[in-house]
């Protein structure tokens, strides 16, 4: 090559500007590469442009009025899809608003990633008072499954990959990803940027159970006279619906669904012991837990709700080995993913499986029928104002006729009674307050349920519960979502009848009497309804759900009908001081 040719050949390379990318684009590319198409969040410094650019890049970016609801939306998106839901927040206060949802997701084993912008590290660490200064990583750490910070654009791909893997693998949970403001504008060559991204392969690897664990579990099950299966929300999350149905039907073992596992098999299934729950727990001799923890919701596996100490043997299927023996002895731990474990049990049952003794099945059937018959007249009540039972009787029929609608439910009486009264027919159709009994999940769950599944959503909300996320009716209207909210308006928390003994203020548990929550929906262009009888309620819900429009039905409930704390009044501490007479 001549000297001249050399110059001609190399000069353009020296002068050409390489294609560039930056932190904003790399975050979006990393999420999209991993099949994440939706972000739930609230915009502001330093992530406003991230939301804009994500929308421009074809992602769905759903803006909320408060981060807690965006976080709840991300969490339930994770539960429904097995992909981590993404919540995007601004620094310090926005981050903290999202943190409750992150902690709640972790507690409930839902995969989500809270991505938060943060302030200048140099200023934060010297505590020099930056705009929205906070050491967010340190604060998030104890409240989630894993927490990461990315300081270099070249590490964004790895940071997002680690976050996805941590959220989905093993026991799912919440992950925090801290992205300091400076990261977003960091520039690098586009080609190198593209190469730095990671498509996570097999983010939730199957975890097959040990054959000896399966053999042990089958031996214990075979020895049972009164076996029971308890299905938890882990079983709903696992999407092993066919295998679980086959296990129940092949084994002939009755089952009780935990709240969010309702509908995994229809509540009307002949082996459902849901309506005979107390008898089923108390009298069973072997219990197979599938994706359900022996926490407070199952009375820790001991005490009054269960038989004599030692009379119930537990087999537990869970992906988290440390869950075993957390409350009582687990005689047959089966550690692995539910799909693999349930299939292995089915395979092990083989041809010669003996169904449980008929007297056990009959006992539960008789109890179930008696409980249903006892409830029936209450559901038909035409008393005015409406009782919880009458209103829920109406909604029960609507859900039966619209089994693919997703039911979101929160409150105290409104929650506990709806759980018992409304039968579910399909998996992952009931979303509620979960392990913590947290109020405020309502509108966030409703938005994500509508967006992720495209199905209609029916929210059954106590008036207090609704208040926690009520402003998000604007979000529902803005996105035109098919969400029908029924507010059970009993003028307060548990009841609307309390008064301040001094006569000065409203009682701590009551709200403005006869509030018209329906007008909140009308304020943003949705449809409002005000109903006082079960017939009116039925007509309003059907009209609302047929229209597919955002709707809110203010359902007037007898303020005296509820009981303190719904079904869990016994958890209220009692004063140790006896009143002098
Ligand atoms: P519930 O409140 O319905 O009783 P929990 O939230 O207490 O349910 O329990 C859910 C359990 O399911 C958790 O212990 C979690 O580790 C487990 N889990 C979640 N997903 C899976 C899975 N794919 N395979 C096995 N276990 C799972
Ligand atoms: N705050 C949060 C975040 N979660 C909670 N569970 C509570 C407070 C305490 N709480 C309950 O446990 S239920 C409830 C509160 C405030 C509201 C019950 O009133 P409601 O339902 O109107 O929603 P009913 O039908 O009147 O019982
Ligand atoms: Mg109420």
Coordinates of C-alpha atoms and ligand atoms in Angstrom, one line a residue:
X1 CA 0.0 0.0 0.0
X2 CA 1.3 3.4 -0.9
X3 CA 1.6 6.1 1.7
X4 CA -1.3 8.0 0.0
X5 CA -3.5 5.0 -0.2
X6 CA -2.9 4.4 3.5
X7 CA -4.0 8.0 4.3
X8 CA -7.1 7.7 2.1
X9 CA -8.0 4.4 3.6
X10 CA -7.7 5.3 7.3
X11 CA -8.8 9.0 7.3
X12 CA -12.6 8.4 7.3
X13 CA -12.2 6.0 10.3
X14 CA -10.5 8.6 12.3
X15 CA -13.0 11.2 11.5
X16 CA -16.3 9.3 11.7
X17 CA -18.3 9.8 14.8
X18 CA -19.1 6.4 16.3
X19 CA -22.8 5.7 17.1
X20 CA -23.4 6.5 20.7
X21 CA -25.9 5.4 23.3
X22 CA -26.5 6.5 26.9
X23 CA -27.8 5.4 30.2
X24 CA -31.4 6.2 29.4
X25 CA -31.3 4.1 26.2
X26 CA -29.4 1.2 27.8
X27 CA -32.0 0.8 30.6
X28 CA -34.8 0.7 28.1
X29 CA -32.9 -1.6 25.8
X30 CA -32.0 -3.9 28.7
X31 CA -35.7 -4.2 29.8
X32 CA -37.0 -4.7 26.3
X33 CA -34.3 -7.3 25.5
X34 CA -35.7 -9.3 28.5
X35 CA -39.3 -9.1 27.3
X36 CA -40.4 -6.4 29.8
X37 CA -42.9 -4.2 28.0
X38 CA -44.6 -2.2 30.8
X39 CA -43.4 0.3 33.4
X40 CA -45.6 1.5 36.2
X41 CA -44.4 4.8 37.8
X42 CA -44.6 8.5 38.6
X43 CA -42.4 10.8 36.6
X44 CA -40.0 13.5 38.0
X45 CA -36.2 14.2 38.4
X46 CA -34.2 12.3 37.3
X47 CA -36.4 9.8 35.5
X48 CA -38.8 12.0 33.5
X49 CA -37.0 11.5 30.3
X50 CA -36.6 7.7 31.0
X51 CA -40.4 7.4 31.0
X52 CA -40.8 9.5 27.8
X53 CA -38.1 7.6 26.0
X54 CA -39.5 4.3 27.1
X55 CA -42.9 5.3 25.7
X56 CA -41.3 6.5 22.5
X57 CA -39.5 3.1 22.2
X58 CA -42.9 1.4 22.3
X59 CA -43.1 0.4 25.9
X60 CA -46.3 0.9 27.9
X61 CA -45.5 3.5 30.6
X62 CA -48.4 3.8 33.0
X63 CA -48.2 7.0 35.1
X64 CA -49.9 6.9 38.5
X65 CA -50.8 9.6 41.0
X66 CA -48.8 8.1 43.8
X67 CA -45.9 5.6 43.7
X68 CA -47.4 3.2 46.2
X69 CA -50.1 2.3 43.7
X70 CA -47.6 2.1 40.8
X71 CA -45.6 -0.3 43.0
X72 CA -48.6 -2.4 43.8
X73 CA -49.4 -2.5 40.1
X74 CA -45.9 -3.8 39.4
X75 CA -46.1 -6.4 42.1
X76 CA -49.4 -7.9 40.9
X77 CA -48.2 -7.8 37.3
X78 CA -45.3 -10.0 38.6
X79 CA -47.8 -12.4 40.3
X80 CA -49.9 -12.6 37.2
X81 CA -47.2 -13.0 34.6
X82 CA -44.2 -14.6 36.4
X83 CA -42.1 -11.7 34.9
X84 CA -40.9 -9.0 37.3
X85 CA -43.2 -6.0 37.3
X86 CA -41.4 -2.7 37.0
X87 CA -42.0 0.3 39.2
X88 CA -40.2 3.5 38.3
X89 CA -39.9 6.3 40.9
X90 CA -38.0 9.5 41.6
X91 CA -35.5 9.9 44.4
X92 CA -36.1 10.0 48.2
X93 CA -39.8 10.7 48.7
X94 CA -40.9 8.9 45.5
X95 CA -38.6 6.0 46.4
X96 CA -40.1 5.8 49.9
X97 CA -43.6 5.9 48.5
X98 CA -42.8 2.9 46.3
X99 CA -41.0 1.1 49.1
X100 CA -44.1 -0.1 50.9
X101 CA -45.2 -1.9 47.7
X102 CA -41.7 -3.4 47.3
X103 CA -41.7 -4.7 50.9
X104 CA -45.3 -6.0 50.4
X105 CA -44.2 -7.8 47.2
X106 CA -41.3 -9.4 49.0
X107 CA -43.6 -10.6 51.8
X108 CA -46.0 -12.0 49.3
X109 CA -43.4 -13.6 47.1
X110 CA -44.3 -11.6 44.0
X111 CA -41.4 -10.7 41.6
X112 CA -41.0 -7.0 41.1
X113 CA -38.2 -4.5 40.5
X114 CA -38.4 -1.0 42.0
X115 CA -36.2 1.1 39.8
X116 CA -35.5 4.5 41.4
X117 CA -33.5 7.4 40.3
X118 CA -31.2 8.8 43.1
X119 CA -29.2 11.9 43.8
X120 CA -25.4 12.6 43.4
X121 CA -23.5 9.9 45.3
X122 CA -20.7 12.2 46.2
X123 CA -23.1 14.6 47.8
X124 CA -25.4 12.0 49.4
X125 CA -22.4 10.2 51.0
X126 CA -21.0 13.4 52.5
X127 CA -24.6 14.3 53.5
X128 CA -24.2 17.7 52.0
X129 CA -27.9 18.2 51.4
X130 CA -28.5 17.4 47.7
X131 CA -32.0 17.7 46.1
X132 CA -34.0 14.7 47.5
X133 CA -30.9 13.3 49.2
X134 CA -31.1 9.8 50.6
X135 CA -29.0 6.7 50.8
X136 CA -31.7 4.7 49.1
X137 CA -29.8 1.5 48.6
X138 CA -29.1 1.2 52.3
X139 CA -32.7 1.8 53.2
X140 CA -34.1 -0.6 50.6
X141 CA -31.8 -3.5 51.5
X142 CA -33.6 -4.9 54.6
X143 CA -37.0 -4.6 52.9
X144 CA -36.4 -6.6 49.8
X145 CA -34.8 -9.8 48.5
X146 CA -31.9 -8.1 46.8
X147 CA -30.7 -4.5 46.1
X148 CA -28.2 -3.3 43.5
X149 CA -26.7 0.0 42.4
X150 CA -25.3 0.7 38.9
X151 CA -22.7 3.5 38.6
X152 CA -21.4 2.9 35.0
X153 CA -23.5 2.8 31.9
X154 CA -21.5 -0.3 30.8
X155 CA -22.9 -2.1 33.8
X156 CA -26.6 -1.5 33.1
X157 CA -27.0 -4.7 31.3
X158 CA -25.6 -6.7 34.1
X159 CA -27.5 -4.7 36.7
X160 CA -30.8 -5.3 35.0
X161 CA -30.0 -9.0 34.5
X162 CA -29.1 -9.5 38.2
X163 CA -32.3 -7.7 39.2
X164 CA -34.5 -10.0 37.0
X165 CA -32.8 -13.1 38.2
X166 CA -33.0 -12.2 41.8
X167 CA -36.7 -11.3 41.5
X168 CA -37.8 -14.5 39.7
X169 CA -35.6 -17.3 40.7
X170 CA -36.2 -19.4 43.8
X171 CA -38.7 -17.8 46.1
X172 CA -39.8 -14.7 44.0
X173 CA -39.6 -11.3 45.6
X174 CA -39.0 -7.6 45.4
X175 CA -35.7 -6.2 44.1
X176 CA -34.4 -2.7 44.3
X177 CA -32.3 -1.2 41.5
X178 CA -30.7 2.2 42.3
X179 CA -29.8 4.3 39.3
X180 CA -28.1 7.6 40.2
X181 CA -29.0 10.6 38.1
X182 CA -25.5 10.9 36.5
X183 CA -25.8 7.4 35.0
X184 CA -28.6 8.3 32.7
X185 CA -26.5 10.8 30.7
X186 CA -23.3 8.7 30.6
X187 CA -22.5 8.1 27.0
X188 CA -20.8 5.1 25.4
X189 CA -20.4 3.6 22.0
X190 CA -23.6 2.1 20.8
X191 CA -22.1 -1.2 19.7
X192 CA -20.3 -1.7 23.0
X193 CA -23.5 -0.7 24.8
X194 CA -25.5 -3.3 22.8
X195 CA -22.9 -6.0 23.6
X196 CA -23.0 -5.1 27.3
X197 CA -26.7 -6.1 27.5
X198 CA -27.7 -9.5 28.9
X199 CA -30.7 -11.5 27.9
X200 CA -31.4 -13.6 31.0
X201 CA -31.6 -17.3 30.0
X202 CA -34.0 -19.3 32.1
X203 CA -34.6 -16.7 34.8
X204 CA -36.6 -19.1 37.1
X205 CA -34.9 -22.5 36.6
X206 CA -36.9 -25.6 37.4
X207 CA -35.9 -27.0 40.7
X208 CA -36.7 -30.7 40.7
X209 CA -37.3 -32.4 44.0
X210 CA -35.2 -35.3 45.3
X211 CA -36.7 -38.7 44.5
X212 CA -36.4 -39.7 48.2
X213 CA -38.3 -36.6 49.2
X214 CA -41.1 -37.6 46.9
X215 CA -41.1 -41.2 48.2
X216 CA -41.2 -39.9 51.8
X217 CA -44.1 -37.6 51.0
X218 CA -46.1 -40.4 49.3
X219 CA -45.5 -42.8 52.2
X220 CA -46.9 -40.2 54.6
X221 CA -49.9 -39.5 52.3
X222 CA -50.6 -43.2 52.0
X223 CA -50.7 -43.6 55.8
X224 CA -53.4 -40.9 56.1
X225 CA -57.0 -41.5 57.1
X226 CA -58.1 -37.9 56.8
X227 CA -55.8 -36.2 54.3
X228 CA -56.1 -32.6 53.1
X229 CA -54.4 -30.5 50.5
X230 CA -53.9 -26.8 51.2
X231 CA -53.4 -24.7 48.1
X232 CA -51.6 -21.3 48.6
X233 CA -50.9 -18.4 46.4
X234 CA -47.5 -19.9 45.5
X235 CA -49.5 -22.7 43.7
X236 CA -51.5 -20.0 41.9
X237 CA -48.3 -18.2 40.9
X238 CA -46.6 -21.4 39.7
X239 CA -49.2 -21.7 36.8
X240 CA -49.1 -25.5 37.2
X241 CA -52.9 -25.5 37.0
X242 CA -53.4 -28.8 35.1
X243 CA -51.0 -30.7 37.2
X244 CA -52.5 -29.5 40.4
X245 CA -56.0 -30.4 39.2
X246 CA -54.7 -33.8 38.3
X247 CA -53.1 -34.3 41.7
X248 CA -56.3 -33.4 43.5
X249 CA -58.5 -35.6 41.3
X250 CA -56.2 -38.6 41.0
X251 CA -55.5 -38.6 44.8
X252 CA -59.1 -37.9 45.6
X253 CA -57.9 -35.8 48.5
X254 CA -60.1 -32.8 49.5
X255 CA -58.5 -29.4 49.4
X256 CA -58.8 -26.0 51.0
X257 CA -57.7 -23.0 48.9
X258 CA -56.0 -20.0 50.6
X259 CA -57.5 -16.7 49.5
X260 CA -55.6 -16.0 46.3
X261 CA -55.5 -19.7 45.4
X262 CA -59.3 -19.7 45.1
X263 CA -60.3 -20.7 41.6
X264 CA -57.2 -22.7 40.9
X265 CA -59.9 -25.4 40.9
X266 CA -63.4 -24.0 40.8
X267 CA -64.8 -23.4 44.3
X268 CA -67.7 -25.6 43.3
X269 CA -65.4 -28.6 42.7
X270 CA -66.7 -31.7 44.6
X271 CA -63.4 -32.0 46.4
X272 CA -63.3 -28.4 47.6
X273 CA -63.5 -28.2 51.4
X274 CA -63.4 -24.4 51.3
X275 CA -66.9 -24.1 52.8
X276 CA -65.9 -26.7 55.5
X277 CA -62.5 -25.1 56.3
X278 CA -62.6 -25.2 60.1
X279 CA -63.5 -28.9 60.1
X280 CA -61.0 -29.7 57.4
X281 CA -58.1 -28.2 59.3
X282 CA -59.1 -29.4 62.7
X283 CA -59.9 -33.0 61.8
X284 CA -57.2 -33.7 59.1
X285 CA -54.4 -36.1 60.1
X286 CA -52.1 -35.4 57.1
X287 CA -51.9 -32.0 55.4
X288 CA -50.1 -31.4 52.1
X289 CA -49.2 -27.8 51.8
X290 CA -48.6 -26.6 48.2
X291 CA -47.2 -23.1 48.0
X292 CA -48.8 -22.0 51.3
X293 CA -46.8 -21.0 54.4
X294 CA -47.9 -22.0 57.9
X295 CA -48.0 -18.4 59.0
X296 CA -50.8 -16.6 60.9
X297 CA -53.2 -17.3 58.1
X298 CA -53.1 -21.0 59.0
X299 CA -52.7 -20.4 62.7
X300 CA -49.1 -21.4 62.5
X301 CA -50.1 -25.0 62.1
X302 CA -51.0 -25.4 65.8
X303 CA -53.5 -24.3 68.5
X304 CA -57.3 -24.2 68.4
X305 CA -57.7 -24.3 64.6
X306 CA -55.9 -27.6 64.5
X307 CA -56.3 -31.0 66.1
X308 CA -54.4 -32.1 69.3
X309 CA -50.7 -31.2 69.2
X310 CA -48.9 -33.8 67.1
X311 CA -52.1 -35.2 65.6
X312 CA -51.5 -33.5 62.2
X313 CA -48.6 -34.4 60.1
X314 CA -47.4 -31.8 57.5
X315 CA -46.0 -32.4 54.1
X316 CA -44.8 -29.2 52.5
X317 CA -44.0 -28.3 48.9
X318 CA -42.0 -25.1 48.6
X319 CA -39.2 -23.7 46.6
X320 CA -37.6 -22.2 49.7
X321 CA -35.8 -24.8 51.9
X322 CA -35.8 -22.5 54.9
X323 CA -39.6 -22.5 55.0
X324 CA -39.6 -26.0 56.3
X325 CA -40.1 -26.4 60.1
X326 CA -40.6 -22.6 60.4
X327 CA -43.6 -23.1 62.7
X328 CA -44.1 -26.8 63.3
X329 CA -42.3 -29.9 62.2
X330 CA -42.6 -30.8 58.6
X331 CA -42.4 -34.6 58.4
X332 CA -41.9 -34.7 54.6
X333 CA -40.3 -31.6 53.2
X334 CA -40.5 -31.4 49.4
X335 CA -38.2 -28.7 48.2
X336 CA -38.6 -27.7 44.6
X337 CA -40.7 -25.8 42.2
X338 CA -44.4 -26.6 42.4
X339 CA -44.8 -27.8 38.8
X340 CA -42.0 -30.3 39.1
X341 CA -43.0 -31.5 42.7
X342 CA -46.6 -31.9 41.8
X343 CA -45.8 -33.9 38.7
X344 CA -43.3 -36.1 40.6
X345 CA -46.0 -36.9 43.2
X346 CA -48.5 -37.7 40.5
X347 CA -46.0 -40.0 38.7
X348 CA -45.3 -41.7 42.1
X349 CA -48.9 -42.3 42.8
X350 CA -49.1 -44.6 39.8
X351 CA -52.0 -47.0 39.1
X352 CA -52.6 -48.5 42.5
X353 CA -53.4 -45.3 44.5
X354 CA -56.0 -45.8 47.2
X355 CA -58.5 -42.9 47.5
X356 CA -59.0 -41.6 51.1
X357 CA -61.7 -43.4 53.2
X358 CA -65.2 -42.4 52.2
X359 CA -66.2 -41.4 55.7
X360 CA -63.7 -38.5 55.6
X361 CA -65.0 -37.3 52.3
X362 CA -68.6 -37.6 53.5
X363 CA -67.9 -35.7 56.8
X364 CA -66.5 -32.8 54.8
X365 CA -69.3 -32.9 52.2
X366 CA -72.0 -32.9 54.9
X367 CA -70.3 -30.0 56.7
X368 CA -69.9 -28.1 53.5
X369 CA -73.5 -28.5 52.5
X370 CA -74.7 -27.5 56.0
X371 CA -72.6 -24.4 56.0
X372 CA -73.8 -23.4 52.5
X373 CA -77.4 -24.0 53.5
X374 CA -77.0 -21.9 56.7
X375 CA -75.5 -19.0 54.6
X376 CA -78.2 -19.1 51.8
X377 CA -81.0 -17.1 53.4
X378 CA -78.6 -14.4 54.5
X379 CA -77.5 -14.0 50.9
X380 CA -81.1 -13.5 49.8
X381 CA -81.9 -10.8 52.5
X382 CA -83.8 -7.8 51.2
X383 CA -83.3 -5.8 54.4
X384 CA -82.8 -2.1 53.9
X385 CA -80.1 -0.7 54.3
X386 CA -78.3 -3.6 52.7
X387 CA -76.3 -6.2 54.7
X388 CA -72.9 -7.2 53.6
X389 CA -74.3 -10.7 52.9
X390 CA -77.1 -9.5 50.7
X391 CA -74.7 -7.3 48.6
X392 CA -72.2 -10.1 48.3
X393 CA -75.0 -12.5 47.4
X394 CA -75.6 -10.3 44.4
X395 CA -71.9 -10.1 43.5
X396 CA -71.5 -13.8 43.9
X397 CA -74.0 -14.4 41.0
X398 CA -72.3 -11.8 38.9
X399 CA -68.9 -13.5 39.3
X400 CA -70.5 -16.8 38.5
X401 CA -71.8 -15.4 35.2
X402 CA -68.6 -13.6 34.4
X403 CA -65.9 -16.1 35.6
X404 CA -63.1 -14.5 33.6
X405 CA -63.4 -11.2 35.3
X406 CA -60.6 -10.5 37.9
X407 CA -61.8 -9.8 41.4
X408 CA -59.8 -7.3 43.5
X409 CA -60.8 -7.3 47.1
X410 CA -59.8 -5.3 50.2
X411 CA -61.4 -4.1 53.5
X412 CA -62.2 -5.9 56.7
X413 CA -65.8 -7.2 56.7
X414 CA -65.8 -6.4 52.9
X415 CA -62.8 -8.7 52.5
X416 CA -63.5 -11.5 54.9
X417 CA -67.1 -12.0 53.9
X418 CA -66.4 -11.6 50.1
X419 CA -63.7 -14.3 50.4
X420 CA -66.2 -16.7 51.9
X421 CA -69.2 -15.8 49.8
X422 CA -67.9 -15.2 46.3
X423 CA -67.0 -18.5 44.5
X424 CA -64.1 -18.3 42.1
X425 CA -64.0 -20.4 39.0
X426 CA -60.6 -19.8 37.3
X427 CA -57.0 -19.5 38.5
X428 CA -55.4 -16.1 39.5
X429 CA -58.8 -14.3 39.3
X430 CA -58.8 -13.3 43.0
X431 CA -56.3 -10.6 44.0
X432 CA -56.3 -9.3 47.6
X433 CA -54.6 -7.9 50.6
X434 CA -52.3 -11.0 50.9
X435 CA -50.0 -12.0 53.7
X436 CA -49.9 -8.6 55.5
X437 CA -53.6 -7.8 55.1
X438 CA -52.5 -4.5 53.7
X439 CA -55.0 -1.8 52.7
X440 CA -54.3 0.2 49.6
X441 CA -53.7 -2.4 47.0
X442 CA -57.0 -1.9 45.3
X443 CA -56.5 0.6 42.4
X444 CA -52.9 -0.4 41.7
X445 CA -53.9 -4.1 41.4
X446 CA -56.9 -3.1 39.3
X447 CA -54.9 -1.1 36.8
X448 CA -52.3 -3.8 36.4
X449 CA -54.8 -6.6 36.2
X450 CA -56.6 -4.8 33.4
X451 CA -53.4 -3.9 31.5
X452 CA -51.7 -7.3 31.9
X453 CA -54.6 -9.5 31.1
X454 CA -57.0 -7.4 29.0
X455 CA -59.8 -8.9 31.2
X456 CA -62.6 -6.9 33.0
X457 CA -61.9 -6.1 36.6
X458 CA -64.3 -6.0 39.5
X459 CA -63.1 -4.3 42.7
X460 CA -64.9 -5.0 45.9
X461 CA -63.7 -2.3 48.3
X462 CA -64.5 -1.3 51.8
X463 CA -65.0 2.4 52.0
X464 CA -61.9 2.8 54.1
X465 CA -59.8 0.5 51.9
X466 CA -60.9 2.4 48.8
X467 CA -59.7 5.6 50.4
X468 CA -56.1 4.5 50.4
X469 CA -55.8 4.4 46.6
X470 CA -59.0 6.3 45.6
X471 CA -57.2 9.0 43.7
X472 CA -56.1 6.4 41.1
X473 CA -59.7 6.5 39.7
X474 CA -58.2 9.3 37.6
X475 CA -55.6 6.9 36.3
X476 CA -58.3 4.3 35.5
X477 CA -60.2 7.0 33.6
X478 CA -57.1 8.4 31.9
X479 CA -56.3 4.9 30.5
X480 CA -59.9 4.1 29.9
X481 CA -59.7 0.7 31.7
X482 CA -62.5 -1.7 32.1
X483 CA -62.6 -1.5 35.9
X484 CA -65.8 -1.5 37.9
X485 CA -65.3 -0.5 41.5
X486 CA -68.0 -1.3 44.1
X487 CA -67.5 0.6 47.3
X488 CA -69.2 -1.0 50.3
X489 CA -70.1 2.2 52.0
X490 CA -70.9 1.5 55.7
X491 CA -69.6 5.0 56.8
X492 CA -66.5 3.7 58.3
X493 CA -63.9 1.2 59.3
X494 CA -65.7 -2.0 60.4
X495 CA -68.8 -0.1 61.3
X496 CA -70.1 3.5 60.9
X497 CA -71.7 3.7 64.3
X498 CA -68.9 4.7 66.7
X499 CA -68.9 8.0 68.5
X500 CA -66.2 10.0 70.4
X501 CA -67.0 9.5 74.2
X502 CA -66.2 13.2 74.8
X503 CA -68.5 14.3 72.1
X504 CA -65.8 16.6 70.6
X505 CA -64.7 14.9 67.4
X506 CA -65.8 12.2 65.0
X507 CA -65.0 8.7 66.3
X508 CA -61.6 7.4 65.1
X509 CA -63.3 4.8 62.9
X510 CA -66.0 6.8 61.1
X511 CA -66.1 8.9 57.9
X512 CA -68.4 11.6 56.6
X513 CA -71.9 10.0 56.6
X514 CA -73.5 9.0 53.4
X515 CA -70.5 10.0 51.2
X516 CA -71.0 9.7 47.5
X517 CA -67.9 7.9 46.2
X518 CA -69.6 7.6 42.8
X519 CA -69.1 11.3 42.3
X520 CA -65.3 10.8 42.4
X521 CA -65.5 8.6 39.4
X522 CA -67.8 11.1 37.6
X523 CA -65.3 13.9 38.3
X524 CA -62.9 12.2 35.8
X525 CA -65.4 11.2 33.2
X526 CA -66.2 7.7 34.4
X527 CA -69.7 6.4 35.3
X528 CA -71.0 6.7 38.8
X529 CA -73.9 4.7 40.3
X530 CA -75.6 5.0 43.7
X531 CA -77.4 1.9 44.9
X532 CA -79.2 0.9 48.1
X533 CA -80.6 -2.6 47.3
X534 CA -79.2 -5.9 46.0
X535 CA -81.4 -5.6 42.9
X536 CA -80.0 -2.1 42.1
X537 CA -76.5 -3.4 42.8
X538 CA -76.9 -6.2 40.3
X539 CA -78.3 -4.0 37.6
X540 CA -75.5 -1.4 38.1
X541 CA -72.6 -3.9 38.1
X542 CA -74.0 -5.6 35.0
X543 CA -74.4 -2.3 33.2
X544 CA -71.0 -1.1 34.2
X545 CA -69.3 -4.4 33.2
X546 CA -71.2 -4.5 29.9
X547 CA -70.1 -1.0 29.1
X548 CA -66.4 -1.8 29.8
X549 CA -66.0 1.7 31.0
X550 CA -64.5 3.0 34.3
X551 CA -67.3 2.8 36.8
X552 CA -67.8 3.3 40.5
X553 CA -70.8 2.0 42.4
X554 CA -71.5 3.5 45.8
X555 CA -73.3 0.6 47.5
X556 CA -74.9 1.7 50.8
X557 CA -74.4 -0.9 53.5
X558 CA -75.9 -1.0 56.9
X559 CA -73.4 1.0 59.2
X560 CA -74.3 -1.4 62.0
X561 CA -73.8 -4.6 60.1
X562 CA -70.0 -5.2 60.4
X563 CA -67.9 -6.6 63.1
X564 CA -64.7 -5.3 64.6
X565 CA -61.7 -6.2 62.3
X566 CA -64.0 -8.5 60.3
X567 CA -62.9 -12.2 60.9
X568 CA -59.8 -11.4 62.9
X569 CA -61.1 -9.4 65.8
X570 CA -59.4 -11.8 68.1
X571 CA -56.0 -10.3 67.1
X572 CA -56.9 -7.0 68.7
X573 CA -55.0 -6.6 72.0
X574 CA -57.3 -6.1 75.0
X575 CA -56.5 -3.5 77.7
X576 CA -54.8 -5.1 80.7
X577 CA -56.6 -2.7 83.1
X578 CA -59.9 -3.8 84.4
X579 CA -62.5 -1.0 84.6
X580 CA -63.4 -0.2 88.3
X581 CA -67.1 -0.5 88.8
Ligands
LIG1 P1 -50.8 -18.2 51.1 O1 -50.8 -16.8 51.7 O2 -51.7 -18.3 49.9 O3 -51.0 -19.2 52.1 P2 -48.0 -17.9 51.0 O4 -47.7 -16.6 50.4 O5 -48.0 -17.9 52.5 O6 -49.4 -18.4 50.4 O7 -47.0 -19.0 50.5 C1 -46.5 -19.0 49.2 C2 -45.4 -19.9 49.2 O8 -45.2 -20.4 47.8 C3 -44.0 -19.3 49.6 O9 -43.5 -20.0 50.7 C4 -43.1 -19.4 48.3 O10 -41.8 -19.7 48.7 C5 -43.8 -20.5 47.6 N1 -43.6 -20.5 46.1 C6 -43.8 -19.4 45.3 N2 -43.6 -19.8 44.0 C7 -43.3 -21.1 44.1 C8 -42.9 -22.1 43.1 N3 -42.9 -21.8 41.8 N4 -42.6 -23.3 43.5 C9 -42.6 -23.6 44.8 N5 -42.9 -22.8 45.8 C10 -43.3 -21.5 45.4
LIG2 N1 -53.3 0.5 57.2 C1 -52.9 -0.4 56.3 C2 -51.9 0.0 55.3 N2 -53.3 -1.7 56.4 C3 -54.2 -2.0 57.3 N3 -54.6 -3.3 57.3 C4 -54.8 -1.1 58.2 C5 -54.3 0.2 58.1 C6 -55.8 -1.4 59.3 N4 -57.1 -1.8 58.7 C7 -57.5 -3.1 58.5 O1 -56.8 -4.1 58.8 S1 -58.9 -3.2 57.7 C8 -59.1 -1.5 57.6 C9 -58.0 -0.8 58.2 C10 -57.9 0.6 58.2 C11 -60.3 -0.8 56.9 C12 -61.6 -1.5 57.2 O2 -62.6 -0.7 56.8 P1 -63.3 -0.9 55.4 O3 -64.0 -2.3 55.6 O4 -64.3 0.2 55.3 O5 -62.3 -1.0 54.3 P2 -65.4 -2.7 56.4 O6 -66.2 -3.4 55.4 O7 -66.0 -1.4 56.9 O8 -65.0 -3.6 57.5
LIG3 MG1 -66.3 0.3 55.8

